[in-house]
């Protein structure tokens, strides 16, 4: 239907001045197109993945962690929906269950400068560990991982039944908190490298093992765990908890990478091997991919300007297009169940900076346009790439050195990306997103529609501007954007603009959103909101390393 397509989504014109002594910046004319290429974006799209070993630091044990609760509630206030929580990751496959343990007992290796807050090498949990999910926001949908790495069925069954019991108990279910998916192991595509399987472990073996969790309701279950086989896993937990009466489903994948073809580990390969056609298939409702844009595992430097780069973000995410399509063709949800900037807890001076907030904002919104249905940003206590540090820290997250004074719970710059996205998604419950086709390597833009009407727009300037640039006297680049009003506004109203203010890309604090700060002792927003307006045909300046939310207000 050609008349439905935009003729020109955006066009760039260059102001010309013969007497210019400094470069005249480009002016970008944005014609907000009528609804096109829309992608539904869930109100709980921006979600959190938590490293399993120190989960109770996030939740609280005998009382809830108020700071964590507040910063989650800030997001819910903007979208009307509690962000999703996934608990798992590497320490998921190092977890044992012992009913005698009250919450969790961890064995941690010594910290070092590359890994100031190492993950537990061993964790033993008891029932109380899972019941702390009662401290989450009401209506939170949870993904919890069970140990598939150790291939110890007894441990996996004990964990899963404890999880199912916790979520079916009144403390959790009365709050509407639910177990959405059980994750069966973390990154099984790496098991051949990390000693959890033999070196020749392949996707065929993965599918066979996964299907041994098959729930076949007609089968009789042996009552002694001693006699259990893998194929009894689901039967046992179904019987114990009557999983068939809940909405809980299984997650497939949780792969660290994807071959995107039938060889190697990929969603295409597991579907081809029949994972969804098996009796278990009925209980698989989503495929989870993990993605980091870079790696800090060997301690090498990350480069902030590479992370923030518009083309790099598109390259990193668009490689999953065929995986997403294959997954949706199976009727499954496709999620990024674990993601962030640099794997192995982030790169110092990169993942913890304001520039990473620019990265995260564009990354999550671009992911939404690819029909990735939820993105779970991975966080652990003291990890560099966190959105949130929910407990007091005594060691530097950058090099492990002892801090001169303890650092109270606080948000990190990337948290603001979540806030900005949440505000743009809004509370409609049926928001759709579309990327503007802006032919500029530094500027990206996304329009948010409700009922096919343009409501809001986000503009992001990817240009880095470092503290060093300012010290050297380099003027901060600003890109001017002229926004043509959407038709339904009639052309008489102003547009309201709210800025994500960042002084320098490498700042690690001081970020504000429309003049307000979340860098407060209780995590609640502080300060008076500040918005500006732009009149018709007036241009809006978007400074390097900042982002703007444009709200089309129709009277
Ligand atoms: C399997 O897990 C159970 C329960 O945690 C534990 O008692 C047992 O020792 C484990 N078996 C092996 C071989 O590790
Ligand atoms: C759940 O499964 C059990 C055992 O197979 C069965 O007795 C029960 O009726 C099922 N409940 C529902 C609601 O299907
Ligand atoms: C992902 O981004 C990094 C920079 O952060 C870049 O080096 C890499 O080439 C990108 N990958 C793809 C597939 O585009
Ligand atoms: C805005 O710009 C358009 C196109 O250049 C022009 O037709 C229109 O008259 C201008 N409106 C105002 C209020 O300046």
Coordinates of C-alpha atoms in Angstrom, one line a residue, residues 61 69 90 110 144 198-199 202 216 225 244 248 272 298 325 330 351 363 365 370 433 522:
X61 CA 16.1 -11.5 53.5
X69 CA 12.3 -1.6 45.5
X90 CA 27.0 -18.2 35.6
X110 CA 39.5 -13.5 46.2
X144 CA 14.6 -18.2 37.4
X198 CA 33.0 -32.8 27.2
X199 CA 34.8 -30.9 24.6
X202 CA 27.1 -30.1 20.5
X216 CA 4.7 -36.5 29.6
X225 CA 14.6 -39.2 44.0
X244 CA -0.2 -27.5 34.7
X248 CA 4.9 -21.2 34.1
X272 CA 15.3 -28.0 13.3
X298 CA 40.9 -10.8 29.6
X325 CA 12.2 -14.4 12.7
X330 CA 7.5 -21.1 16.1
X351 CA 30.5 0.5 31.1
X363 CA 20.7 -0.3 22.0
X365 CA 15.2 1.0 21.5
X370 CA 13.9 -5.7 15.7
X433 CA 7.9 2.0 18.1
X522 CA 16.6 6.3 48.7

